Amino acid sequence: ALPISNMKLLLNLKPLLLGSLSALLLLTGCSNTEENLQDELLPQSNQSDQTHLPLDLNSYELTFLTEDMKYSLAFMWFEEKMARDLYTILGESHSLKSMQNIKNTEQSHMNAVEQLIERYDINVTNINDFTRNYSKTELANLPIGTFALQEIESLYTTLLEEGTPSPIKALQVGCKVEVLDITDLKSHMQHAPEDFTAVYSNLLDGSYNHYFAFDNALKNVGVSTGCCSLGEKFCKTDEYPKNESRNRNAQREQQGRQ
């Protein structure tokens, strides 16, 4: 049997030992959460990268652009820039690999739309009349968070505020951005010239993949309903096609063999 003095010592140490154990468990739990947040799985990110390579637009006839068509190019370029800028800021501030990876693909989205802007030699920063010519340097030098369209700039500010408080809020912003992008791409594809449709269709495939990447990332950090945690408006897991870029690329390869 332990001497009484040793037993008293153990009793005095008990609260300290329990407190240390609790702290250790808490730190372990936090570490696991941080690890999950920094290692979100992106099962479709590699596929989406394949959809944004520059397209050969020479096979499409040039079209006389109406003011609405010019505005479509400006709107879609700045919306893709909004996505890239949001993913850049939120991805870095929360150390989210998913956003940092998809940010690079959003730059490819911008480059794809810029192909059309260059092809038709219009200046999307001059939205009043589009009279100035295309300038690659001007677009490349636009700072993060700067947009020629007030509606895009206001949306950027709102979404940035929503995603700033926590990594989960940031991933949910990713869900919102992709749903908005998909909706707008579909809208701008209606009655669009063939070269517009080719580019927008390519971007649509990638946006589907991005949506499911954010949905999976949320589920990996404990949000069991993923993007559906935002409500019906952003719950598209049963509506959007999965692996769309892979399926479409397979169809193109099959057509090439025929």
Short mmCIF file of C-alpha atoms in Angstrom, two decimals:
data_model
loop_
_atom_site.label_atom_id
_atom_site.label_comp_id
_atom_site.label_asym_id
_atom_site.label_seq_id
_atom_site.Cartn_x
_atom_site.Cartn_y
_atom_site.Cartn_z
CA ALA A 1 0.00 0.00 0.00
CA LEU A 2 1.12 3.58 -0.73
CA PRO A 3 2.09 5.75 2.21
CA ILE A 4 -0.54 8.33 3.15
CA SER A 5 1.77 11.16 2.07
CA ASN A 6 2.05 9.67 -1.47
CA MET A 7 -1.71 9.13 -1.69
CA LYS A 8 -2.28 12.81 -0.79
CA LEU A 9 0.22 13.81 -3.46
CA LEU A 10 -1.61 11.80 -6.11
CA LEU A 11 -4.95 13.29 -5.07
CA ASN A 12 -3.48 16.77 -5.34
CA LEU A 13 -2.06 15.99 -8.77
CA LYS A 14 -5.31 14.45 -10.08
CA PRO A 15 -6.94 17.72 -11.24
CA LEU A 16 -3.70 18.74 -12.94
CA LEU A 17 -3.39 15.39 -14.71
CA LEU A 18 -7.03 15.50 -15.83
CA GLY A 19 -6.61 19.05 -17.09
CA SER A 20 -3.50 18.10 -19.06
CA LEU A 21 -5.31 15.11 -20.57
CA SER A 22 -8.27 17.29 -21.55
CA ALA A 23 -5.98 19.84 -23.15
CA LEU A 24 -4.18 17.09 -25.05
CA LEU A 25 -7.46 15.72 -26.36
CA LEU A 26 -8.60 19.20 -27.36
CA LEU A 27 -5.38 19.91 -29.20
CA THR A 28 -5.60 16.55 -30.96
CA GLY A 29 -9.15 17.32 -32.03
CA CYS A 30 -8.15 20.77 -33.32
CA SER A 31 -5.18 19.25 -35.12
CA ASN A 32 -7.43 16.71 -36.84
CA THR A 33 -9.85 19.44 -37.88
CA GLU A 34 -7.06 21.59 -39.26
CA GLU A 35 -5.61 18.58 -41.07
CA ASN A 36 -8.98 17.83 -42.63
CA LEU A 37 -9.42 21.45 -43.67
CA GLN A 38 -6.01 21.53 -45.30
CA ASP A 39 -6.32 18.15 -46.97
CA GLU A 40 -9.82 18.31 -48.46
CA LEU A 41 -10.17 15.78 -51.21
CA LEU A 42 -10.59 17.12 -54.73
CA PRO A 43 -11.52 14.02 -56.70
CA GLN A 44 -12.42 15.94 -59.85
CA SER A 45 -9.98 18.84 -59.85
CA ASN A 46 -7.57 17.13 -62.23
CA GLN A 47 -10.36 16.44 -64.69
CA SER A 48 -11.53 20.05 -64.61
CA ASP A 49 -8.02 21.22 -65.50
CA GLN A 50 -8.36 19.46 -68.84
CA THR A 51 -11.41 21.47 -69.92
CA HIS A 52 -9.86 24.92 -69.98
CA LEU A 53 -7.01 24.50 -72.42
CA PRO A 54 -7.11 27.17 -75.18
CA LEU A 55 -9.60 26.26 -77.89
CA ASP A 56 -8.90 26.63 -81.59
CA LEU A 57 -11.50 29.22 -82.51
CA ASN A 58 -10.35 29.59 -86.12
CA SER A 59 -12.85 26.97 -87.23
CA TYR A 60 -15.70 29.27 -86.19
CA GLU A 61 -16.91 32.17 -88.30
CA LEU A 62 -16.60 35.66 -86.90
CA THR A 63 -19.95 37.14 -85.95
CA PHE A 64 -21.11 40.74 -85.89
CA LEU A 65 -21.42 41.39 -82.17
CA THR A 66 -24.42 43.19 -80.76
CA GLU A 67 -24.03 45.30 -77.64
CA ASP A 68 -25.59 42.46 -75.64
CA MET A 69 -22.96 40.03 -76.96
CA LYS A 70 -20.17 42.41 -76.01
CA TYR A 71 -21.67 42.82 -72.55
CA SER A 72 -21.86 39.03 -72.26
CA LEU A 73 -18.08 38.79 -72.74
CA ALA A 74 -17.47 41.53 -70.19
CA PHE A 75 -19.83 39.98 -67.66
CA MET A 76 -18.45 36.45 -67.95
CA TRP A 77 -14.81 37.58 -67.85
CA PHE A 78 -15.37 39.64 -64.72
CA GLU A 79 -17.43 36.89 -63.08
CA GLU A 80 -14.58 34.42 -63.65
CA LYS A 81 -12.20 37.05 -62.24
CA MET A 82 -14.45 37.40 -59.21
CA ALA A 83 -14.19 33.65 -58.59
CA ARG A 84 -10.41 33.70 -58.97
CA ASP A 85 -10.01 36.71 -56.69
CA LEU A 86 -12.28 35.24 -54.00
CA TYR A 87 -10.53 31.88 -54.07
CA THR A 88 -7.15 33.63 -53.93
CA ILE A 89 -7.97 35.69 -50.82
CA LEU A 90 -10.07 33.10 -48.97
CA GLY A 91 -7.84 30.17 -49.94
CA GLU A 92 -4.74 31.89 -48.59
CA SER A 93 -6.34 33.31 -45.45
CA HIS A 94 -7.78 29.91 -44.43
CA SER A 95 -5.02 27.70 -45.95
CA LEU A 96 -7.57 25.81 -48.07
CA LYS A 97 -5.93 23.66 -50.72
CA SER A 98 -9.19 23.29 -52.63
CA MET A 99 -9.50 27.02 -53.22
CA GLN A 100 -5.83 27.43 -53.99
CA ASN A 101 -6.06 24.69 -56.63
CA ILE A 102 -9.33 25.86 -58.16
CA LYS A 103 -8.02 29.44 -58.19
CA ASN A 104 -5.56 28.37 -60.88
CA THR A 105 -8.33 26.86 -62.96
CA GLU A 106 -10.38 30.05 -62.62
CA GLN A 107 -7.45 31.87 -64.20
CA SER A 108 -7.78 29.44 -67.08
CA HIS A 109 -11.49 30.33 -67.24
CA MET A 110 -10.51 33.98 -67.58
CA ASN A 111 -8.00 33.14 -70.29
CA ALA A 112 -10.64 31.19 -72.22
CA VAL A 113 -13.08 34.10 -72.24
CA GLU A 114 -10.21 36.42 -73.07
CA GLN A 115 -9.66 34.42 -76.26
CA LEU A 116 -13.04 35.69 -77.42
CA ILE A 117 -12.33 39.22 -76.22
CA GLU A 118 -9.10 39.27 -78.20
CA ARG A 119 -10.73 37.66 -81.24
CA TYR A 120 -13.32 40.41 -81.46
CA ASP A 121 -10.89 43.12 -80.31
CA ILE A 122 -13.14 44.73 -77.72
CA ASN A 123 -12.28 46.42 -74.44
CA VAL A 124 -14.34 44.93 -71.64
CA THR A 125 -13.26 47.58 -69.12
CA ASN A 126 -15.01 50.23 -71.23
CA ILE A 127 -18.54 48.90 -70.87
CA ASN A 128 -20.28 52.14 -71.82
CA ASP A 129 -19.59 51.71 -75.52
CA PHE A 130 -16.69 49.18 -75.86
CA THR A 131 -14.97 51.60 -78.26
CA ARG A 132 -11.40 51.07 -77.10
CA ASN A 133 -9.47 48.08 -78.39
CA TYR A 134 -8.53 44.92 -76.50
CA SER A 135 -5.52 45.30 -74.21
CA LYS A 136 -3.93 42.19 -72.75
CA THR A 137 -1.76 44.30 -70.47
CA GLU A 138 -4.70 46.25 -69.09
CA LEU A 139 -6.60 43.09 -68.15
CA ALA A 140 -3.52 41.43 -66.67
CA ASN A 141 -2.81 44.47 -64.47
CA LEU A 142 -6.28 44.80 -62.96
CA PRO A 143 -5.82 44.45 -59.17
CA ILE A 144 -7.62 41.81 -57.11
CA GLY A 145 -11.09 43.03 -56.19
CA THR A 146 -11.30 45.52 -59.08
CA PHE A 147 -14.15 45.13 -61.58
CA ALA A 148 -15.64 47.29 -64.35
CA LEU A 149 -19.14 46.04 -63.52
CA GLN A 150 -20.62 47.40 -60.31
CA GLU A 151 -22.90 44.38 -59.83
CA ILE A 152 -19.90 42.05 -59.89
CA GLU A 153 -17.93 44.25 -57.51
CA SER A 154 -20.84 44.41 -55.04
CA LEU A 155 -21.24 40.62 -55.18
CA TYR A 156 -17.50 40.16 -54.62
CA THR A 157 -17.62 42.35 -51.51
CA THR A 158 -20.62 40.48 -50.11
CA LEU A 159 -19.15 37.02 -50.70
CA LEU A 160 -15.76 38.00 -49.34
CA GLU A 161 -17.41 39.13 -46.10
CA GLU A 162 -19.37 35.86 -45.94
CA GLY A 163 -16.30 33.69 -46.39
CA THR A 164 -13.92 35.55 -44.08
CA PRO A 165 -15.09 34.26 -40.63
CA SER A 166 -14.13 30.59 -41.03
CA PRO A 167 -12.85 27.92 -43.46
CA ILE A 168 -16.30 26.31 -43.65
CA LYS A 169 -17.89 29.66 -44.53
CA ALA A 170 -15.24 30.07 -47.23
CA LEU A 171 -16.01 26.65 -48.74
CA GLN A 172 -19.71 27.51 -48.72
CA VAL A 173 -18.90 30.67 -50.65
CA GLY A 174 -17.26 28.37 -53.21
CA CYS A 175 -20.56 26.51 -53.58
CA LYS A 176 -22.41 29.78 -54.11
CA VAL A 177 -19.94 31.09 -56.68
CA GLU A 178 -20.13 27.93 -58.79
CA VAL A 179 -23.94 27.84 -58.76
CA LEU A 180 -24.05 31.48 -59.83
CA ASP A 181 -21.45 30.84 -62.53
CA ILE A 182 -23.29 27.81 -63.90
CA THR A 183 -26.58 29.72 -63.98
CA ASP A 184 -25.01 32.66 -65.81
CA LEU A 185 -23.11 30.48 -68.29
CA LYS A 186 -26.32 28.71 -69.23
CA SER A 187 -28.11 32.03 -69.62
CA HIS A 188 -25.39 33.60 -71.77
CA MET A 189 -25.19 30.50 -74.00
CA GLN A 190 -28.74 31.11 -75.23
CA HIS A 191 -28.71 32.66 -78.71
CA ALA A 192 -24.91 33.05 -78.51
CA PRO A 193 -22.58 32.66 -81.54
CA GLU A 194 -20.96 29.27 -82.01
CA ASP A 195 -17.55 30.37 -80.76
CA PHE A 196 -19.11 31.80 -77.60
CA THR A 197 -21.01 28.57 -77.05
CA ALA A 198 -17.86 26.46 -77.50
CA VAL A 199 -16.00 28.44 -74.83
CA TYR A 200 -18.91 28.72 -72.40
CA SER A 201 -19.71 25.02 -72.72
CA ASN A 202 -16.12 24.18 -71.81
CA LEU A 203 -16.28 26.40 -68.76
CA LEU A 204 -19.60 24.89 -67.75
CA ASP A 205 -18.00 21.46 -67.48
CA GLY A 206 -15.32 22.83 -65.20
CA SER A 207 -17.82 24.68 -63.01
CA TYR A 208 -19.74 21.46 -62.43
CA ASN A 209 -16.52 19.85 -61.25
CA HIS A 210 -15.71 22.80 -59.00
CA TYR A 211 -19.13 22.61 -57.39
CA PHE A 212 -18.64 18.95 -56.47
CA ALA A 213 -15.10 19.67 -55.27
CA PHE A 214 -16.45 22.19 -52.75
CA ASP A 215 -19.33 19.86 -51.87
CA ASN A 216 -16.85 17.06 -51.08
CA ALA A 217 -14.53 19.42 -49.21
CA LEU A 218 -17.37 20.48 -46.91
CA LYS A 219 -18.33 16.86 -46.27
CA ASN A 220 -14.71 16.01 -45.49
CA VAL A 221 -14.65 18.58 -42.67
CA GLY A 222 -17.90 17.41 -41.09
CA VAL A 223 -20.63 19.31 -42.96
CA SER A 224 -22.58 16.18 -43.87
CA THR A 225 -24.89 17.89 -46.38
CA GLY A 226 -22.09 19.69 -48.23
CA CYS A 227 -23.29 22.53 -50.43
CA CYS A 228 -26.87 21.61 -49.54
CA SER A 229 -26.19 23.11 -46.10
CA LEU A 230 -26.89 26.45 -47.80
CA GLY A 231 -30.47 25.52 -48.63
CA GLU A 232 -32.40 24.52 -51.73
CA LYS A 233 -31.06 27.32 -53.96
CA PHE A 234 -27.54 25.94 -53.78
CA CYS A 235 -28.36 22.24 -53.36
CA LYS A 236 -27.56 20.92 -56.85
CA THR A 237 -25.98 17.54 -56.12
CA ASP A 238 -28.82 15.66 -57.80
CA GLU A 239 -29.22 18.16 -60.63
CA TYR A 240 -25.67 18.77 -61.85
CA PRO A 241 -23.89 16.08 -63.87
CA LYS A 242 -20.80 14.54 -62.32
CA ASN A 243 -17.57 13.91 -64.22
CA GLU A 244 -18.99 16.00 -67.05
CA SER A 245 -15.64 16.92 -68.56
CA ARG A 246 -14.54 13.28 -68.67
CA ASN A 247 -17.79 12.21 -70.33
CA ARG A 248 -17.64 15.00 -72.90
CA ASN A 249 -13.97 14.39 -73.68
CA ALA A 250 -14.77 10.71 -74.22
CA GLN A 251 -17.54 11.67 -76.64
CA ARG A 252 -15.17 13.93 -78.56
CA GLU A 253 -12.56 11.17 -78.78
CA GLN A 254 -15.22 8.75 -80.04
CA GLN A 255 -16.34 11.23 -82.68
CA GLY A 256 -12.75 11.68 -83.77
CA ARG A 257 -12.42 7.95 -84.45
CA GLN A 258 -15.52 7.86 -86.63
#
